[in-house]
């Protein structure tokens, strides 16, 4: 189980980065609407 968790850790970090970029992109869109 530990090996599986270690293998999926980078994938989870990547998913969090993608979510962060999407949130940042939405914030930029809302900012430039004004």
PDB file as gemmi writes it, atoms N, CA and C in Angstrom:
CRYST1    1.000    1.000    1.000  90.00  90.00  90.00 P 1                      
ATOM      1  N   UNK A   1       0.836  -1.216   0.000  1.00  0.00           N  
ATOM      2  CA  UNK A   1       0.000   0.000   0.000  1.00  0.00           C  
ATOM      3  C   UNK A   1       0.864   1.257   0.000  1.00  0.00           C  
ATOM      4  N   UNK A   2       1.981   1.226   0.710  1.00  0.00           N  
ATOM      5  CA  UNK A   2       2.859   2.405   0.790  1.00  0.00           C  
ATOM      6  C   UNK A   2       3.399   2.754  -0.590  1.00  0.00           C  
ATOM      7  N   UNK A   3       3.765   1.720  -1.371  1.00  0.00           N  
ATOM      8  CA  UNK A   3       4.294   1.956  -2.714  1.00  0.00           C  
ATOM      9  C   UNK A   3       3.233   2.621  -3.590  1.00  0.00           C  
ATOM     10  N   UNK A   4       1.981   2.148  -3.477  1.00  0.00           N  
ATOM     11  CA  UNK A   4       0.891   2.715  -4.275  1.00  0.00           C  
ATOM     12  C   UNK A   4       0.684   4.188  -3.913  1.00  0.00           C  
ATOM     13  N   UNK A   5       0.711   4.472  -2.618  1.00  0.00           N  
ATOM     14  CA  UNK A   5       0.525   5.852  -2.168  1.00  0.00           C  
ATOM     15  C   UNK A   5       1.642   6.736  -2.707  1.00  0.00           C  
ATOM     16  N   UNK A   6       2.875   6.237  -2.676  1.00  0.00           N  
ATOM     17  CA  UNK A   6       4.003   7.028  -3.176  1.00  0.00           C  
ATOM     18  C   UNK A   6       3.874   7.257  -4.678  1.00  0.00           C  
ATOM     19  N   UNK A   7       3.363   6.257  -5.390  1.00  0.00           N  
ATOM     20  CA  UNK A   7       3.217   6.399  -6.832  1.00  0.00           C  
ATOM     21  C   UNK A   7       2.124   7.391  -7.193  1.00  0.00           C  
ATOM     22  N   UNK A   8       1.087   7.460  -6.382  1.00  0.00           N  
ATOM     23  CA  UNK A   8      -0.034   8.356  -6.688  1.00  0.00           C  
ATOM     24  C   UNK A   8       0.163   9.764  -6.137  1.00  0.00           C  
ATOM     25  N   UNK A   9       1.152   9.940  -5.261  1.00  0.00           N  
ATOM     26  CA  UNK A   9       1.397  11.260  -4.666  1.00  0.00           C  
ATOM     27  C   UNK A   9       1.657  12.328  -5.729  1.00  0.00           C  
ATOM     28  N   UNK A  10       2.553  12.113  -6.688  1.00  0.00           N  
ATOM     29  CA  UNK A  10       2.789  13.129  -7.722  1.00  0.00           C  
ATOM     30  C   UNK A  10       1.533  13.428  -8.533  1.00  0.00           C  
ATOM     31  N   UNK A  11       0.727  12.405  -8.782  1.00  0.00           N  
ATOM     32  CA  UNK A  11      -0.508  12.593  -9.556  1.00  0.00           C  
ATOM     33  C   UNK A  11      -1.472  13.488  -8.781  1.00  0.00           C  
ATOM     34  N   UNK A  12      -1.556  13.290  -7.465  1.00  0.00           N  
ATOM     35  CA  UNK A  12      -2.438  14.120  -6.638  1.00  0.00           C  
ATOM     36  C   UNK A  12      -1.920  15.550  -6.605  1.00  0.00           C  
ATOM     37  N   UNK A  13      -0.605  15.716  -6.479  1.00  0.00           N  
ATOM     38  CA  UNK A  13      -0.019  17.060  -6.477  1.00  0.00           C  
ATOM     39  C   UNK A  13      -0.298  17.748  -7.803  1.00  0.00           C  
ATOM     40  N   UNK A  14      -0.188  17.006  -8.903  1.00  0.00           N  
ATOM     41  CA  UNK A  14      -0.439  17.567 -10.233  1.00  0.00           C  
ATOM     42  C   UNK A  14      -1.892  18.011 -10.343  1.00  0.00           C  
ATOM     43  N   UNK A  15      -2.810  17.208  -9.794  1.00  0.00           N  
ATOM     44  CA  UNK A  15      -4.234  17.544  -9.844  1.00  0.00           C  
ATOM     45  C   UNK A  15      -4.498  18.830  -9.050  1.00  0.00           C  
ATOM     46  N   UNK A  16      -3.818  18.961  -7.904  1.00  0.00           N  
ATOM     47  CA  UNK A  16      -3.994  20.169  -7.090  1.00  0.00           C  
ATOM     48  C   UNK A  16      -3.469  21.394  -7.833  1.00  0.00           C  
ATOM     49  N   UNK A  17      -2.349  21.239  -8.553  1.00  0.00           N  
ATOM     50  CA  UNK A  17      -1.789  22.345  -9.327  1.00  0.00           C  
ATOM     51  C   UNK A  17      -2.761  22.758 -10.424  1.00  0.00           C  
ATOM     52  N   UNK A  18      -3.355  21.766 -11.107  1.00  0.00           N  
ATOM     53  CA  UNK A  18      -4.315  22.058 -12.174  1.00  0.00           C  
ATOM     54  C   UNK A  18      -5.515  22.805 -11.607  1.00  0.00           C  
ATOM     55  N   UNK A  19      -6.014  22.358 -10.449  1.00  0.00           N  
ATOM     56  CA  UNK A  19      -7.159  23.038  -9.819  1.00  0.00           C  
ATOM     57  C   UNK A  19      -6.783  24.465  -9.453  1.00  0.00           C  
ATOM     58  N   UNK A  20      -5.563  24.642  -8.970  1.00  0.00           N  
ATOM     59  CA  UNK A  20      -5.100  25.977  -8.599  1.00  0.00           C  
ATOM     60  C   UNK A  20      -5.033  26.886  -9.816  1.00  0.00           C  
ATOM     61  N   UNK A  21      -4.549  26.348 -10.941  1.00  0.00           N  
ATOM     62  CA  UNK A  21      -4.457  27.141 -12.168  1.00  0.00           C  
ATOM     63  C   UNK A  21      -5.853  27.506 -12.673  1.00  0.00           C  
ATOM     64  N   UNK A  22      -6.785  26.564 -12.572  1.00  0.00           N  
ATOM     65  CA  UNK A  22      -8.158  26.834 -13.018  1.00  0.00           C  
ATOM     66  C   UNK A  22      -8.787  27.932 -12.164  1.00  0.00           C  
ATOM     67  N   UNK A  23      -8.560  27.871 -10.854  1.00  0.00           N  
ATOM     68  CA  UNK A  23      -9.111  28.891  -9.952  1.00  0.00           C  
ATOM     69  C   UNK A  23      -8.482  30.249 -10.271  1.00  0.00           C  
ATOM     70  N   UNK A  24      -7.179  30.249 -10.543  1.00  0.00           N  
ATOM     71  CA  UNK A  24      -6.469  31.486 -10.878  1.00  0.00           C  
ATOM     72  C   UNK A  24      -6.985  32.054 -12.192  1.00  0.00           C  
ATOM     73  N   UNK A  25      -7.249  31.169 -13.148  1.00  0.00           N  
ATOM     74  CA  UNK A  25      -7.763  31.598 -14.450  1.00  0.00           C  
ATOM     75  C   UNK A  25      -9.142  32.228 -14.300  1.00  0.00           C  
ATOM     76  N   UNK A  26      -9.998  31.607 -13.481  1.00  0.00           N  
ATOM     77  CA  UNK A  26     -11.335  32.152 -13.249  1.00  0.00           C  
ATOM     78  C   UNK A  26     -11.230  33.514 -12.572  1.00  0.00           C  
ATOM     79  N   UNK A  27     -10.282  33.645 -11.646  1.00  0.00           N  
ATOM     80  CA  UNK A  27     -10.097  34.922 -10.946  1.00  0.00           C  
ATOM     81  C   UNK A  27      -9.673  36.006 -11.937  1.00  0.00           C  
ATOM     82  N   UNK A  28      -8.807  35.655 -12.869  1.00  0.00           N  
ATOM     83  CA  UNK A  28      -8.363  36.630 -13.879  1.00  0.00           C  
ATOM     84  C   UNK A  28      -9.531  37.054 -14.764  1.00  0.00           C  
ATOM     85  N   UNK A  29     -10.362  36.091 -15.156  1.00  0.00           N  
ATOM     86  CA  UNK A  29     -11.522  36.407 -16.008  1.00  0.00           C  
ATOM     87  C   UNK A  29     -12.456  37.367 -15.268  1.00  0.00           C  
ATOM     88  N   UNK A  30     -12.727  37.073 -14.001  1.00  0.00           N  
ATOM     89  CA  UNK A  30     -13.612  37.946 -13.206  1.00  0.00           C  
ATOM     90  C   UNK A  30     -12.987  39.322 -13.030  1.00  0.00           C  
ATOM     91  N   UNK A  31     -11.665  39.363 -12.892  1.00  0.00           N  
ATOM     92  CA  UNK A  31     -10.974  40.638 -12.677  1.00  0.00           C  
ATOM     93  C   UNK A  31     -11.048  41.517 -13.922  1.00  0.00           C  
ATOM     94  N   UNK A  32     -10.864  40.918 -15.084  1.00  0.00           N  
ATOM     95  CA  UNK A  32     -10.845  41.696 -16.324  1.00  0.00           C  
ATOM     96  C   UNK A  32     -12.241  42.022 -16.863  1.00  0.00           C  
ATOM     97  N   UNK A  33     -13.277  41.498 -16.189  1.00  0.00           N  
ATOM     98  CA  UNK A  33     -14.636  41.830 -16.623  1.00  0.00           C  
ATOM     99  C   UNK A  33     -14.953  43.283 -16.286  1.00  0.00           C  
ATOM    100  N   UNK A  34     -14.317  43.808 -15.239  1.00  0.00           N  
ATOM    101  CA  UNK A  34     -14.610  45.177 -14.803  1.00  0.00           C  
ATOM    102  C   UNK A  34     -13.937  46.201 -15.703  1.00  0.00           C  
TER     103      UNK A  34                                                      
END                                                                             
